[in-house]
XYZ file of N, CA and C in Angstrom:
207
model
N -29.752 33.287 -20.272
C -28.993 33.377 -21.518
C -27.531 32.150 -21.207
N -27.209 31.299 -22.218
C -26.523 30.312 -21.976
C -24.989 30.501 -21.546
N -24.575 29.499 -20.828
C -23.103 29.845 -20.425
C -22.377 29.631 -21.466
N -21.298 30.612 -21.429
C -20.277 30.540 -22.445
C -18.899 30.212 -21.534
N -17.953 29.533 -22.432
C -16.551 29.096 -21.754
C -15.811 29.367 -22.854
N -15.079 30.675 -22.777
C -14.056 31.081 -23.279
C -12.896 30.992 -22.671
N -11.451 30.696 -23.616
C -10.251 30.387 -22.976
C -9.347 31.396 -23.699
N -8.606 32.252 -22.887
C -7.652 33.076 -23.628
C -6.216 32.246 -23.757
N -6.126 30.833 -23.800
C -4.988 30.272 -23.990
C -5.394 29.301 -25.435
N -6.687 29.364 -26.081
C -6.875 28.694 -26.932
C -6.366 29.310 -28.161
N -5.780 28.563 -29.061
C -5.741 28.921 -30.424
C -6.693 29.397 -31.271
N -7.796 29.094 -30.991
C -9.036 29.836 -31.636
C -8.988 31.324 -31.158
N -9.310 32.281 -31.823
C -9.285 33.514 -31.149
C -10.729 33.831 -30.373
N -10.866 34.319 -29.405
C -11.993 34.869 -28.423
C -13.358 34.996 -29.278
N -13.236 36.020 -30.445
C -14.229 36.174 -31.395
C -14.842 35.161 -32.182
N -13.831 34.013 -32.285
C -14.274 32.820 -32.843
C -14.477 31.995 -32.046
N -14.505 32.066 -31.077
C -14.892 31.109 -29.877
C -16.309 31.595 -29.465
N -16.399 33.130 -29.080
C -17.808 33.494 -29.032
C -18.715 33.407 -29.963
N -17.980 33.429 -31.357
C -19.234 33.239 -32.371
C -19.599 31.981 -32.666
N -18.668 30.940 -32.279
C -18.997 29.486 -32.734
C -19.960 29.025 -31.558
N -19.832 29.229 -30.409
C -20.560 29.149 -29.254
C -21.991 29.620 -29.488
N -22.135 31.168 -29.832
C -23.278 31.455 -30.201
C -23.984 30.540 -31.116
N -23.262 30.288 -32.402
C -24.002 29.893 -33.415
C -24.522 28.409 -32.816
N -23.825 27.894 -31.677
C -24.268 26.010 -31.363
C -25.188 26.453 -30.569
N -25.460 27.395 -29.544
C -26.582 27.930 -28.684
C -28.038 27.840 -29.780
N -27.796 28.512 -30.741
C -29.108 28.693 -31.594
C -29.264 27.483 -31.860
N -28.292 26.541 -32.565
C -28.487 25.253 -33.123
C -29.230 24.141 -32.078
N -28.717 24.447 -30.884
C -28.818 23.292 -29.679
C -30.221 23.732 -29.303
N -30.811 25.151 -29.319
C -32.085 25.316 -28.913
C -31.807 26.115 -27.447
N -30.513 26.105 -27.207
C -29.954 27.100 -25.903
C -30.675 28.392 -25.971
N -30.277 28.980 -27.297
C -31.044 30.124 -27.611
C -31.911 30.080 -28.088
N -33.153 30.733 -27.370
C -34.576 30.554 -28.356
C -34.734 31.580 -29.220
N -35.750 31.809 -30.554
C -35.728 32.592 -31.278
C -36.729 33.630 -30.405
N -36.237 34.652 -30.783
C -36.565 36.158 -29.875
C -35.677 36.483 -28.577
N -34.774 35.457 -27.941
C -34.579 35.757 -26.896
C -33.565 36.763 -26.994
N -33.413 37.568 -26.003
C -32.676 39.025 -26.285
C -31.315 38.380 -25.688
N -30.109 38.932 -26.420
C -28.830 38.438 -25.881
C -28.394 40.036 -25.021
N -26.984 39.489 -24.264
C -26.830 40.734 -23.398
C -26.464 41.607 -23.958
N -26.299 42.852 -23.861
C -25.440 43.863 -24.348
C -24.093 43.483 -24.684
N -23.292 44.359 -25.938
C -22.141 44.131 -25.994
C -21.094 44.406 -24.891
N -21.437 45.394 -24.386
C -20.702 45.942 -22.725
C -21.024 44.965 -21.935
N -22.218 44.417 -21.538
C -22.539 43.507 -20.616
C -21.705 42.167 -20.770
N -21.575 41.711 -21.997
C -20.881 40.605 -22.089
C -19.494 40.635 -21.998
N -19.159 41.781 -22.360
C -17.383 41.913 -22.048
C -17.123 42.008 -20.661
N -17.913 42.599 -20.194
C -17.454 42.719 -18.677
C -17.930 41.413 -18.100
N -19.106 40.628 -18.288
C -18.907 39.376 -17.924
C -17.830 38.437 -17.895
N -17.212 38.533 -19.109
C -16.310 37.654 -19.517
C -14.783 38.174 -19.382
N -14.768 39.570 -19.147
C -13.605 40.500 -19.212
C -12.783 40.140 -20.346
N -13.462 40.516 -21.480
C -13.076 40.454 -22.762
C -13.375 42.082 -23.723
N -12.985 42.496 -24.185
C -13.138 43.772 -25.349
C -14.128 43.859 -25.785
N -15.088 45.097 -25.867
C -16.188 44.783 -26.088
C -15.891 45.120 -27.570
N -14.853 45.307 -28.113
C -15.113 45.247 -29.734
C -14.775 43.696 -30.039
N -14.366 42.782 -29.430
C -14.311 41.405 -29.708
C -15.764 40.923 -29.443
N -16.523 41.146 -28.787
C -17.560 40.826 -28.525
C -18.813 41.369 -29.625
N -18.656 42.892 -30.123
C -19.185 43.566 -31.181
C -18.970 42.723 -32.646
N -17.839 42.275 -32.533
C -17.292 41.667 -34.034
C -18.067 39.983 -34.164
N -17.883 39.379 -32.999
C -18.415 38.064 -32.713
C -19.928 38.122 -33.021
N -20.793 39.367 -32.791
C -22.007 39.215 -32.632
C -22.328 39.499 -34.277
N -21.682 40.408 -34.894
C -21.339 41.004 -36.157
C -21.288 39.631 -37.144
N -20.395 38.606 -36.727
C -20.069 37.413 -37.601
C -21.277 36.451 -37.361
N -21.659 36.344 -36.552
C -22.921 35.654 -36.598
C -24.207 35.843 -36.985
N -24.438 37.146 -36.806
C -25.514 37.772 -37.613
C -25.395 37.593 -39.201
N -24.005 37.938 -39.520
C -23.691 37.999 -41.183
C -23.792 36.240 -41.574
N -23.820 35.809 -40.710
C -24.046 34.067 -41.179
C -25.594 33.690 -41.085
N -26.437 34.821 -40.654
C -27.686 34.304 -40.639
C -28.087 33.611 -39.483
N -27.363 33.512 -38.328
C -27.901 32.894 -36.830
C -28.264 33.728 -36.035
N -28.312 35.150 -36.005
C -28.796 36.024 -35.164
C -29.252 37.132 -35.776
N -30.273 37.757 -35.280
C -30.758 39.067 -35.943
C -30.523 39.991 -34.944
N -30.113 41.545 -35.181
C -29.539 42.326 -34.404
C -30.654 43.755 -34.515
């Protein structure tokens, strides 16, 4: 799994930060086709953010066609 850098002090929401970084991970090749992402709960725990935030970010990126859930 690629490393993520999320800032609670950023002007961008955590949801947007996460979505952008996941998209960039796909574009850069850090996330390979077929690579399994951590579960919503696991990622939320790892970065100390709400699971709804992670779930929404996953849905956003999936909706733009960058992830397949």
